[in-house]
Short mmCIF file of C-alpha atoms and ligand atoms in Angstrom, two decimals:
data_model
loop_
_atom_site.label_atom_id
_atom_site.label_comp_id
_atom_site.label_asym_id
_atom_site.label_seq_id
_atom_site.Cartn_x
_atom_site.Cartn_y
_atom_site.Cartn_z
CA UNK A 1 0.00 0.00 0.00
CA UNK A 2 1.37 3.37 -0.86
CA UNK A 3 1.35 5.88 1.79
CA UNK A 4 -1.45 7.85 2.87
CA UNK A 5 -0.91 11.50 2.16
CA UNK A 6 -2.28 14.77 3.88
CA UNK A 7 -5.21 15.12 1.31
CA UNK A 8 -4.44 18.97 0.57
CA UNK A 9 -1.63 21.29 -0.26
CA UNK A 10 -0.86 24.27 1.73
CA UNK A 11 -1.17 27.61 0.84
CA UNK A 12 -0.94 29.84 4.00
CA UNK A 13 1.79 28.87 6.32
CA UNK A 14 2.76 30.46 10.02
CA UNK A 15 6.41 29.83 11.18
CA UNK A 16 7.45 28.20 14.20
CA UNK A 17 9.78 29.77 16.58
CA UNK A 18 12.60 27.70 17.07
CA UNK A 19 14.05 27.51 21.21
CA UNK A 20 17.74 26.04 22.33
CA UNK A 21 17.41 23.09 25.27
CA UNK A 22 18.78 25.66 27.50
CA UNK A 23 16.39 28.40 26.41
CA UNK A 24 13.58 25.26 26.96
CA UNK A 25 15.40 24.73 30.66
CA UNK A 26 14.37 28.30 30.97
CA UNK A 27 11.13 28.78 30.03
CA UNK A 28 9.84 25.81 31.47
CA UNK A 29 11.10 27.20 34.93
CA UNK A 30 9.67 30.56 34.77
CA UNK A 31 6.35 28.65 33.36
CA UNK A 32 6.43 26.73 37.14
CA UNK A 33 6.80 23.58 35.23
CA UNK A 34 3.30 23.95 33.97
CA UNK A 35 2.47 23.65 30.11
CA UNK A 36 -0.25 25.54 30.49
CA UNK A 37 1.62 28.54 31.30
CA UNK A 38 4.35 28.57 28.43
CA UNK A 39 3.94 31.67 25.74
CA UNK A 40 2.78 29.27 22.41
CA UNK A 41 5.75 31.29 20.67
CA UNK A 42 8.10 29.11 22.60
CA UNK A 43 6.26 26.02 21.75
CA UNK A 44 7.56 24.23 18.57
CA UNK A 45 4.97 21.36 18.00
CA UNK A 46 1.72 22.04 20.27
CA UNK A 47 -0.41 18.91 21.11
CA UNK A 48 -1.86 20.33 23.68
CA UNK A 49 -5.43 19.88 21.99
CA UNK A 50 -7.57 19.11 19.25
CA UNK A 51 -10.11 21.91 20.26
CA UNK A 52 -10.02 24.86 18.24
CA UNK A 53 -6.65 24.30 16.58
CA UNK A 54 -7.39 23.34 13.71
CA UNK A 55 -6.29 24.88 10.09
CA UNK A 56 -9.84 26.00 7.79
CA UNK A 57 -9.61 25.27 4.46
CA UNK A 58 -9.77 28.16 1.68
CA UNK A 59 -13.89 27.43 1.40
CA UNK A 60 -13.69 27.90 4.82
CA UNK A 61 -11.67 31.49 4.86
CA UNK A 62 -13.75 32.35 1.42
CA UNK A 63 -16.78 32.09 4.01
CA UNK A 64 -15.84 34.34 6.18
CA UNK A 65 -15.88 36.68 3.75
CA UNK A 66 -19.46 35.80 3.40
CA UNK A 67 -20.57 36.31 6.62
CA UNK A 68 -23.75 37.97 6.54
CA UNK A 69 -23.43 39.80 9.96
CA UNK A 70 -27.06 40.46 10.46
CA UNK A 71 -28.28 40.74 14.05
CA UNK A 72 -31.25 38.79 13.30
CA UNK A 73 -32.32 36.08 10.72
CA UNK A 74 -28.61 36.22 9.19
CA UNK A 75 -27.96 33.87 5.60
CA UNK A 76 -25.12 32.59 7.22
CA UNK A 77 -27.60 31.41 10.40
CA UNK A 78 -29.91 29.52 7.82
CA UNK A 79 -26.60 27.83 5.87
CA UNK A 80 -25.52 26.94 9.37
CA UNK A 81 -29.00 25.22 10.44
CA UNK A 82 -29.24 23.41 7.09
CA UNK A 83 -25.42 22.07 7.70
CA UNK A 84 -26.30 20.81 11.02
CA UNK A 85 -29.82 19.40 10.22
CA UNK A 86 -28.34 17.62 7.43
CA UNK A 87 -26.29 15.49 9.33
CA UNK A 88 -28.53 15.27 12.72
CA UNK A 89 -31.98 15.92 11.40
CA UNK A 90 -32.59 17.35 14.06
CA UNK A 91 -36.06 20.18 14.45
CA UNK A 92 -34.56 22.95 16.28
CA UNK A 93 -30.86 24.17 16.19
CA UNK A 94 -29.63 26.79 18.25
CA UNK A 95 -25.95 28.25 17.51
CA UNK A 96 -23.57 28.37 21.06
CA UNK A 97 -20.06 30.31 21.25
CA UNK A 98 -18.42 26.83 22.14
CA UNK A 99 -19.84 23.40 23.66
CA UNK A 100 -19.74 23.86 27.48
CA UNK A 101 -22.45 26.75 26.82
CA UNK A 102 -24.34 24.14 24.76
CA UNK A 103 -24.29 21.79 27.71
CA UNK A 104 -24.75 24.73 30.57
CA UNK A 105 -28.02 26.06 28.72
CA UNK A 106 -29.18 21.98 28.53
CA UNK A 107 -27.94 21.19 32.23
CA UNK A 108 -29.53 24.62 33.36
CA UNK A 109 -33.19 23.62 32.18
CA UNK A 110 -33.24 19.78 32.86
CA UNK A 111 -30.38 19.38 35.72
CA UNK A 112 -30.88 20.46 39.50
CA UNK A 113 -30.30 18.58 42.68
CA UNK A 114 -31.92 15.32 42.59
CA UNK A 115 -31.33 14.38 39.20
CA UNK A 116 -28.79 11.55 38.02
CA UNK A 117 -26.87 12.24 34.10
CA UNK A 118 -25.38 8.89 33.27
CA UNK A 119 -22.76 9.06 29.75
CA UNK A 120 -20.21 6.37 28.85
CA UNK A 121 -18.08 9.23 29.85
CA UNK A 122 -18.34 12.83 31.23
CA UNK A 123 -15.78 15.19 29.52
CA UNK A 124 -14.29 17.37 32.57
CA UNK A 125 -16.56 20.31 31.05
CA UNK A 126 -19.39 18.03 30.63
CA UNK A 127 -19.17 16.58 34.02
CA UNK A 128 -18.70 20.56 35.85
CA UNK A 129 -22.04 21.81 34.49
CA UNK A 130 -23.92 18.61 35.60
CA UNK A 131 -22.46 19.24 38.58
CA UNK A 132 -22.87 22.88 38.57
CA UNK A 133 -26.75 22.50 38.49
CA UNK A 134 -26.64 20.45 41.61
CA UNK A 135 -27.21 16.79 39.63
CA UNK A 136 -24.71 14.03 39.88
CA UNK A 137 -22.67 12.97 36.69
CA UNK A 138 -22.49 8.95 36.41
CA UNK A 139 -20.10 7.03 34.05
CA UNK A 140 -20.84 3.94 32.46
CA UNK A 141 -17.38 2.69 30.73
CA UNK A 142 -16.90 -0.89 29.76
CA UNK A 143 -14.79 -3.41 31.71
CA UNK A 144 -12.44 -3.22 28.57
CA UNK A 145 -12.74 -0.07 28.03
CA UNK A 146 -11.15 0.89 31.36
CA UNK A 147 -8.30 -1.47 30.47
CA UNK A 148 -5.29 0.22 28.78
CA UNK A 149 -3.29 -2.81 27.17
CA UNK A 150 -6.40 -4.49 25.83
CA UNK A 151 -6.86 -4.37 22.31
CA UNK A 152 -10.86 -4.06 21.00
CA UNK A 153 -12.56 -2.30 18.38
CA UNK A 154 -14.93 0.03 20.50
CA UNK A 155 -13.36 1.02 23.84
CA UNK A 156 -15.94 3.91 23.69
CA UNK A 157 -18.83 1.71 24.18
CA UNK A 158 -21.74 2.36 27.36
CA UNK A 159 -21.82 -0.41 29.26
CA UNK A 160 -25.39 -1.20 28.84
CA UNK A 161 -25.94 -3.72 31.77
CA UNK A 162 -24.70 -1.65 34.37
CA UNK A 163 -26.80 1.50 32.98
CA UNK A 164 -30.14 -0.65 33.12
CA UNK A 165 -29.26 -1.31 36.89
CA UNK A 166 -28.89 2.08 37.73
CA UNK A 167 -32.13 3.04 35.81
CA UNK A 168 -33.90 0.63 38.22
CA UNK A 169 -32.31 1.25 41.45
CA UNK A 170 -32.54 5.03 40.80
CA UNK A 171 -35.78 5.78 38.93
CA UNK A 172 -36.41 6.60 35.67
CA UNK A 173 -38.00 9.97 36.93
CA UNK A 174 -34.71 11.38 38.15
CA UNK A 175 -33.30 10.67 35.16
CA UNK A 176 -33.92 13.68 32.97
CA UNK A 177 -31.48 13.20 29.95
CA UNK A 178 -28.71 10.22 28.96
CA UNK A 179 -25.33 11.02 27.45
CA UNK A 180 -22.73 8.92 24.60
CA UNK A 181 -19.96 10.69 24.38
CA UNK A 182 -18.43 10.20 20.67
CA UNK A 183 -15.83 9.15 20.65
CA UNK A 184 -14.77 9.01 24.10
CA UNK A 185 -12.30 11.23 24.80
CA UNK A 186 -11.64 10.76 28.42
CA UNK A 187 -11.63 7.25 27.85
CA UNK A 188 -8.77 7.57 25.04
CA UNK A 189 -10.71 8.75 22.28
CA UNK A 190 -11.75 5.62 21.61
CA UNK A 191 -15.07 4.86 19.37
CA UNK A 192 -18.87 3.43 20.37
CA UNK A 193 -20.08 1.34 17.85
CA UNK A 194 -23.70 1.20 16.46
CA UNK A 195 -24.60 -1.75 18.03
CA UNK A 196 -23.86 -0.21 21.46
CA UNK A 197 -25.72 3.34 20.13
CA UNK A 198 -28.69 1.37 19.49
CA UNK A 199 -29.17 -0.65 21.92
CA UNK A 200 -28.53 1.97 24.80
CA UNK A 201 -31.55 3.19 22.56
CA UNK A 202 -33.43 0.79 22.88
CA UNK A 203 -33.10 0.80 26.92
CA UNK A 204 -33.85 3.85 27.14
CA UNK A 205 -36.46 4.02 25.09
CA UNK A 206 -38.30 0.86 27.59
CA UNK A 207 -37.80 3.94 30.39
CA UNK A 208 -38.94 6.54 28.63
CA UNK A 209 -35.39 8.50 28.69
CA UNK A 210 -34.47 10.79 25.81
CA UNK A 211 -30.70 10.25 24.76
CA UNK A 212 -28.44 12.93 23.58
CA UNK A 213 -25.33 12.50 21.85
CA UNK A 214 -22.05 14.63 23.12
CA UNK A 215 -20.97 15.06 18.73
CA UNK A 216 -17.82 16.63 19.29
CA UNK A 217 -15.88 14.20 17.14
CA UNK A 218 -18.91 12.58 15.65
CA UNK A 219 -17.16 11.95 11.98
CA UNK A 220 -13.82 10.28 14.00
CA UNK A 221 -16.28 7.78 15.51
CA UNK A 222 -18.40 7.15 12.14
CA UNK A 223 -15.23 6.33 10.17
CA UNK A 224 -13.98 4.12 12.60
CA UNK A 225 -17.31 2.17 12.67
CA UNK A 226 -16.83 1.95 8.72
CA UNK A 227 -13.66 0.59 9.15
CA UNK A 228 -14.36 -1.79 11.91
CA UNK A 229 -18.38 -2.63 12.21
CA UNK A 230 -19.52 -5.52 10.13
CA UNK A 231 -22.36 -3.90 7.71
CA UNK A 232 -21.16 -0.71 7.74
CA UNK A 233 -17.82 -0.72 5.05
CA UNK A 234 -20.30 0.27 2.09
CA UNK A 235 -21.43 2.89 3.64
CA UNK A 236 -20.38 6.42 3.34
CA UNK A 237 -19.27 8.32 6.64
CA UNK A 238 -22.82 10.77 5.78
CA UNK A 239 -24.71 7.34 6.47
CA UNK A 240 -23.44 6.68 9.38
CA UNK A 241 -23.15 9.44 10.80
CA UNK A 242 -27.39 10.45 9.82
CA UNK A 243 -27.88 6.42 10.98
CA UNK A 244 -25.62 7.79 14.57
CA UNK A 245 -27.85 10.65 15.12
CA UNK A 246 -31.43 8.88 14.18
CA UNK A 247 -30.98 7.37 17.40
CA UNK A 248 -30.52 10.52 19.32
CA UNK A 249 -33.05 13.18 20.83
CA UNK A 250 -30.84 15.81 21.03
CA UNK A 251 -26.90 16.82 20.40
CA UNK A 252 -24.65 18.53 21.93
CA UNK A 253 -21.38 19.52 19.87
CA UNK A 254 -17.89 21.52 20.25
CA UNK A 255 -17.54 22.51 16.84
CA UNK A 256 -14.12 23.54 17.70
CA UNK A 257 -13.05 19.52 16.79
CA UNK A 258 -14.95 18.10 14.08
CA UNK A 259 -16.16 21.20 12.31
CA UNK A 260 -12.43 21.91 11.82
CA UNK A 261 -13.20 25.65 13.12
CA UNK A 262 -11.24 27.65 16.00
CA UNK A 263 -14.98 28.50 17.96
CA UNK A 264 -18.58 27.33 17.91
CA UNK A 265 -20.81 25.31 19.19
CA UNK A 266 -24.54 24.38 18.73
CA UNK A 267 -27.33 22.64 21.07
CA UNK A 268 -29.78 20.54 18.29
CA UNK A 269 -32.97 19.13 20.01
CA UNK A 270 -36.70 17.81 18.92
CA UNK A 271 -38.57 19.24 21.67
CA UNK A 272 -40.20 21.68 20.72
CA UNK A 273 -40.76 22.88 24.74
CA UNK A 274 -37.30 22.22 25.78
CA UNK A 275 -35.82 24.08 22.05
CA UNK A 276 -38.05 27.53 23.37
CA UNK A 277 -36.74 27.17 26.88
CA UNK A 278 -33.03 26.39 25.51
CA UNK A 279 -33.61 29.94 22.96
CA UNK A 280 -35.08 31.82 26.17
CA UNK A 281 -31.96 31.08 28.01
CA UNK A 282 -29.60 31.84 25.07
CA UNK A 283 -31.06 34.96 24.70
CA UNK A 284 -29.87 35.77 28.16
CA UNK A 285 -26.78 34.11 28.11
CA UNK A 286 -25.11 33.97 24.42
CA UNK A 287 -26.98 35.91 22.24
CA UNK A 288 -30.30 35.87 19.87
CA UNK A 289 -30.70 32.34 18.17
CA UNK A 290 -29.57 33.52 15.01
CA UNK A 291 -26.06 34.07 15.93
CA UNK A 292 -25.99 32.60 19.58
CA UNK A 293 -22.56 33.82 20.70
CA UNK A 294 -21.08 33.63 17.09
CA UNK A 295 -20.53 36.22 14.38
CA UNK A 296 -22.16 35.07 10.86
CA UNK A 297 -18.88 34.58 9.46
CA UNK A 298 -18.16 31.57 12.11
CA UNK A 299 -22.00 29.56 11.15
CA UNK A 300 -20.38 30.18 7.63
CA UNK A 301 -16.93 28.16 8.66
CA UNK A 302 -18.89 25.79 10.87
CA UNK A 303 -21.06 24.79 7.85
CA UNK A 304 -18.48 24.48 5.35
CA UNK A 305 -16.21 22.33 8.01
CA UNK A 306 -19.24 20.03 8.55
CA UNK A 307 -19.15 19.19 5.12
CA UNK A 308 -15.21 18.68 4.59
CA UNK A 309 -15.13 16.43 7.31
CA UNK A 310 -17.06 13.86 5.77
CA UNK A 311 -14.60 13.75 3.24
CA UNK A 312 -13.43 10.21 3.53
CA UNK A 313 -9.41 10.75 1.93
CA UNK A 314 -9.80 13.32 5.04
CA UNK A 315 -11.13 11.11 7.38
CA UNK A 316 -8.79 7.78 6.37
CA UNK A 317 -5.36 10.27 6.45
CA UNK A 318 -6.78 11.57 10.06
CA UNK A 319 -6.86 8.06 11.57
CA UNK A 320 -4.08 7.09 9.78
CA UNK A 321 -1.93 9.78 10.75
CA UNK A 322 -3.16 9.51 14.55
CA UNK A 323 -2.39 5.74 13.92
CA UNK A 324 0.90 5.99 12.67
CA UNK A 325 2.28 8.18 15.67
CA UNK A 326 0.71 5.29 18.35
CA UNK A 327 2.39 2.16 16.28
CA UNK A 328 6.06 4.14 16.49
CA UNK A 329 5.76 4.88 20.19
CA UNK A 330 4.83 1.11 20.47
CA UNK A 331 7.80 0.31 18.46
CA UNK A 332 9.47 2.51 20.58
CA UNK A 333 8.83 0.78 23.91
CA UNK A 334 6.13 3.44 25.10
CA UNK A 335 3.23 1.86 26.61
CA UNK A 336 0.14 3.86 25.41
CA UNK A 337 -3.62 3.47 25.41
CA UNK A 338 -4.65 0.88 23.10
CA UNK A 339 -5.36 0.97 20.37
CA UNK A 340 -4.77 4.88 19.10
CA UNK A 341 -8.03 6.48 19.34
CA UNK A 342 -9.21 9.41 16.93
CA UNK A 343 -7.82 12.48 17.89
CA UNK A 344 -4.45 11.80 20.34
CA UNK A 345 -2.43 9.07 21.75
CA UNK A 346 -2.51 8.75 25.45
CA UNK A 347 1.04 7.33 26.93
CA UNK A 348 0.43 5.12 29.89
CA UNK A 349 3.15 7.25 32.19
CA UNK A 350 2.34 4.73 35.34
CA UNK A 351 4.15 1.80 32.66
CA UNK A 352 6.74 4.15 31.14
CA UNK A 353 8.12 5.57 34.57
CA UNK A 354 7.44 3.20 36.98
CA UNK A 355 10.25 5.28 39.56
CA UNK A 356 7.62 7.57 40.04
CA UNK A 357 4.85 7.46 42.61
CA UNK A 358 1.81 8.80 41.44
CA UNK A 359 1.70 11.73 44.42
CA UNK A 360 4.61 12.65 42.62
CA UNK A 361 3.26 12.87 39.47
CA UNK A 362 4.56 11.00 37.14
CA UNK A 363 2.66 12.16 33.90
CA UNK A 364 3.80 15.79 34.89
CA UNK A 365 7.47 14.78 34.50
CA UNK A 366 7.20 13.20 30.94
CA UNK A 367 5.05 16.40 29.78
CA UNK A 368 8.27 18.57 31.09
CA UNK A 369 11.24 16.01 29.63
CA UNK A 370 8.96 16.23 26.29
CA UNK A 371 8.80 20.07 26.00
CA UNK A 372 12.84 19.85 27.33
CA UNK A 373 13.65 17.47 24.54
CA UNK A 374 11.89 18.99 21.79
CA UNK A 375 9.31 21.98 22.62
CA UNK A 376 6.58 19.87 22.27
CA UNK A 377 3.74 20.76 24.54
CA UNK A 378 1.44 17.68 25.95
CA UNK A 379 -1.06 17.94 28.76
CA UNK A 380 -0.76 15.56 31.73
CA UNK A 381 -4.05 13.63 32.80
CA UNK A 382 -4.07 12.13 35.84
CA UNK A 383 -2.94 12.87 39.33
CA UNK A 384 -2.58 16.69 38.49
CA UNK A 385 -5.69 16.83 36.39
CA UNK A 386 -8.03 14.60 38.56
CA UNK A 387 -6.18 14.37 42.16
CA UNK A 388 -8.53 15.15 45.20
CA UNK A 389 -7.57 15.14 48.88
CA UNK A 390 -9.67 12.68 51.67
CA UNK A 391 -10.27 14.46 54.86
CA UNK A 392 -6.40 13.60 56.27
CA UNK A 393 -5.09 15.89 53.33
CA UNK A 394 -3.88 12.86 51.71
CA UNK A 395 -4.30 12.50 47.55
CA UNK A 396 -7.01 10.61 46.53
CA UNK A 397 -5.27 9.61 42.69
CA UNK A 398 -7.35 8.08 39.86
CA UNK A 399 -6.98 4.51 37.98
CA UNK A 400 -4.82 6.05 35.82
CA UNK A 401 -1.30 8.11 34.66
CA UNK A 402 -1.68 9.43 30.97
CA UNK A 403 -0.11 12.16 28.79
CA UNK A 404 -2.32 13.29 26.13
CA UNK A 405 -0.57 14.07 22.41
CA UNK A 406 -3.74 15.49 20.49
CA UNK A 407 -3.43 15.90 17.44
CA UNK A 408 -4.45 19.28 15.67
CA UNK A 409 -6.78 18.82 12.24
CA UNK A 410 -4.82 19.68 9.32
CA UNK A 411 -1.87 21.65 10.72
CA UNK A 412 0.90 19.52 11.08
CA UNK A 413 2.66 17.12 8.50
CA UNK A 414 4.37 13.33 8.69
CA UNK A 415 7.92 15.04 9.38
CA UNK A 416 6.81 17.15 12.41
CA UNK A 417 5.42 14.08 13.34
CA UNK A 418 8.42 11.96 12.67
CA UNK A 419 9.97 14.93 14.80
CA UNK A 420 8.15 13.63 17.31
CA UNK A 421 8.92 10.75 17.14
CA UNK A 422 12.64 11.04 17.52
CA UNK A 423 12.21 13.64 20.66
CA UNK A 424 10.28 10.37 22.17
CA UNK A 425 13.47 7.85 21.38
CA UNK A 426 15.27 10.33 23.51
CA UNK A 427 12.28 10.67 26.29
CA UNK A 428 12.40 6.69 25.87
CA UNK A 429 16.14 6.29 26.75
CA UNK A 430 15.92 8.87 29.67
CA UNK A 431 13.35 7.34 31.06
CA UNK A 432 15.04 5.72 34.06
CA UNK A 433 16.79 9.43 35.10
CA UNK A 434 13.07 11.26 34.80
CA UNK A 435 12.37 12.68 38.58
CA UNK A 436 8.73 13.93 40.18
CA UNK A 437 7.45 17.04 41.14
CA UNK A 438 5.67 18.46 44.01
CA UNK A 439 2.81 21.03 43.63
CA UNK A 440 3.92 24.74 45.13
CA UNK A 441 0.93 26.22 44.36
CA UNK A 442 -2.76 24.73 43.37
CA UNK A 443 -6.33 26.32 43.19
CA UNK A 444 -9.57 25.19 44.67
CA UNK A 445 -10.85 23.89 41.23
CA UNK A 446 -9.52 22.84 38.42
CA UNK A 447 -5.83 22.97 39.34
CA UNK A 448 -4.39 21.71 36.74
CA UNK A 449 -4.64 25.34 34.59
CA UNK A 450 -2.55 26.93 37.10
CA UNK A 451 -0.85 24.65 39.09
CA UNK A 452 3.41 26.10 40.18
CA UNK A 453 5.19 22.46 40.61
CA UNK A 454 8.83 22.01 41.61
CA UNK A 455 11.24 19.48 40.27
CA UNK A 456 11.76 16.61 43.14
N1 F0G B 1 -17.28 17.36 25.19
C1 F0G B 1 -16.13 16.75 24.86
C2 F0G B 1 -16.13 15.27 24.62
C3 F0G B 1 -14.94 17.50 24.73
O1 F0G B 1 -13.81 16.88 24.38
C4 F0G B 1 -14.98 18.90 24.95
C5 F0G B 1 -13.77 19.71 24.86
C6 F0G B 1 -16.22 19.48 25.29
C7 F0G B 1 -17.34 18.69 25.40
C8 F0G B 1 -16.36 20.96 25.56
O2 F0G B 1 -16.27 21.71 24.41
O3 F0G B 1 -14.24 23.15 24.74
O4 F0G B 1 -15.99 23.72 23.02
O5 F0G B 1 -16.47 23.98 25.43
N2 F0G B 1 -12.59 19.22 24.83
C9 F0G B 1 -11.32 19.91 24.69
C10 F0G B 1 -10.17 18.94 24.83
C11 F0G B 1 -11.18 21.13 25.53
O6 F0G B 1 -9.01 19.41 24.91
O7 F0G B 1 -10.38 17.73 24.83
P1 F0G B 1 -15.71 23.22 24.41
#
């Protein structure tokens, strides 16, 4: 097989700003030894995230130009609902500046204390505004799905069993809404098949639940069920994905992944009542459902990017390309997730540096010796990202020790990847000299953002 090129040529380029080690040693001190405070100018290869990062094609920049910035009842609003109802069918489609508002205008209307949100996985964001309206966020991953050397096609899946349980012990009645999170990003970016859409369906349908699809990276998880779900290889990623969504009540979507835009969002539901509740809040909160938060030139990008991303040499060089940087790290010696999800490889830093307790965060010290080696920026996600304290001050640390690599859509090419590659040889062969940190400085939420740590 020949290889599988980046399915476009570039035509607008932005430089990278090249930094010493020593300059590196530098920066990373007066950043506390925290990623998220390093200037991007002094990053050289940022895999940070997938959200928002991505390069728009020249349809994409043409339709900004288009933008009809109208306050109300814009062209670019009505290209932007036909986009979205295209692939979702869904009645009533209401524009959001990114997902998390999407979810906070759902969660504000049909959350509250009492209520139970079960998903195959809460995203962090996902999870706070559940939370944030007083309900309680439940996940439902697989048995192999929580596994990170196992090898199986849909690590994304709900476990199905264990949801039906909890419908029964806990009531149907508290349960307003039910989440699948495609694909499953805190579980590795790893796909739900159709089988497992449908039938959490079809249980939900016995209990009279509605269930809502988190779409972020709807067209990852669609191409990976053509690829790997009997019946499906015919199929164009469009089918799928319309066969995805005719399951679904509502959506919820960061168009800042798969719409290959740098903001947006939408909310897409059927009911009618909850749609003029969802538009009364917006009005308060984001703007008037024509534009929601967005200028017309975004619903313009948004639409266009809905439509590239279907694009299946797009879709088969994006999994490839994700692929190819997982089955190197293997060859490496680097225990990741398996097997690569969509949209980032996750390295298992408990396996890789074994030295290091995880109160003394292990993940934290290959994101720093990554940036040292080659100024590429990672995020850790683990005991940083998800550590609590019990009573006793003591940290309460979670199954597991990863380093995210996520790739951005369309920006980077095979030899910054193969650069990446090398700077992980060298992480690989200093693995046994790689030291922890301690945290100097944390907030009350969400530490990780601003965390100060100091080398060990
Ligand atoms: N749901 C999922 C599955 C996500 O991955 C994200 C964002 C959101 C919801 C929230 O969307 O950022 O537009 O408000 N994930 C990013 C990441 C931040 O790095 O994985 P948002």
């Amino acid at each position: 097989m020949k290889t599988i090129i980046e399915p476009f040529k570039i035509k607008s380029v932005e430089p990278i700003r090249f930094t010493t080690r020593n300059e590196r040693i530098e920066i990373l001190k007066e950043a506390y030894f925290n990623p998220f405070l390093i200037k991007a100018d002094d990053v050289l290869i940022d895999l940070l995230t997938d959200s928002g990062t991505s390069a728009m094609s020249a349809k994409q920049w043409a339709g900004m130009m288009e933008g009809d910035e109208s306050y109300a009842g814009a062209r670019s609003f009505f290209r932007f609902e036909k986009a979205v109802r295209e692939i979702t069918d869904m009645k009533y489609i209401i524009p959001t500046h990114q997902g998390r508002a999407a979810e906070k205008i759902l969660f504000t209307i049909i959350g509250g204390k009492g209520k139970f949100i079960p998903n195959n996985t809460h995203f962090d964001t996902t999870r706070a505004n559940v939370e944030f309206s007083g309900a309680v966020a439940v996940d439902f991953q697989t048995e192999e799905g929580k596994q990170p050397n196992v090898i199986a096609p849909f690590k994304g899946n709900m476990n199905i069993p264990e949801l039906e349980k909890f419908i029964l012990k806990t009531g149907a009645e508290n349960i307003p809404v039910c989440f699948i999170t495609v694909t499953n990003n805190s579980g590795g970016g790893q796909p739900v098949s159709m089988e497992n859409i449908r039938g959490t369906k079809s249980i939900l349908k016995r209990y009279g639940i509605p269930l809502f699809i988190d779409a972020c990276r709807f067209a990852e998880n669609a191409f990976f069920i053509k690829k790997r779900e009997p019946g499906y290889e015919d199929k164009t990623p469009k089918e799928i994905v319309q066969e995805m969504f005719s399951y679904a009540d509502g959506v919820t979507m960061s168009a800042k992944k798969d719409a290959i835009v740098n903001m947006g969002g939408f909310l897409a539901l059927n009911d009618e009542n909850l749609a003029m509740q969802a538009r009364n809040l917006l009005i308060v909160t984001e703007g008037f459902p024509t534009y929601g938060g967005l200028a017309g030139r975004d619903l313009e990008a948004i639409a266009q990017g809905l439509e590239e991303v279907l694009d299946e040499h797009y879709l088969t060089y994006r999994l490839r390309s994700v692929e190819y940087l997982g089955n190197k790290l293997t060859e490496i010696g680097i225990p990741i997730l398996q097997p690569p999800g969509g949209h980032a490889i996750y390295i298992d830093a408990k396996g890789f540096v074994p030295q290091i307790p995880s109160n003394q965060y292990p993940g934290q010290a290959v994101v720093c010796e990554l940036y040292k080696i080659g100024g590429i920026r990672s995020v850790e996600i683990g005991s940083v990202m998800f550590g609590k304290y019990d009573n006793e001050g003591k940290l309460i640390t979670p199954a597991m020790e990863l380093v995210r690599l996520a790739i951005p859509r369309r920006v980077y090419t095979q030899s910054h990847i193969d650069y990446v590659i090398e700077c992980c040889e060298e992480l690989f062969s200093n693995k046994n000299l790689l030291k922890g940190f301690s945290i100097v400085y944390e907030a009350p939420q969400l530490r990780h953002f601003t965390a100060h740590f100091k080398p060990l």
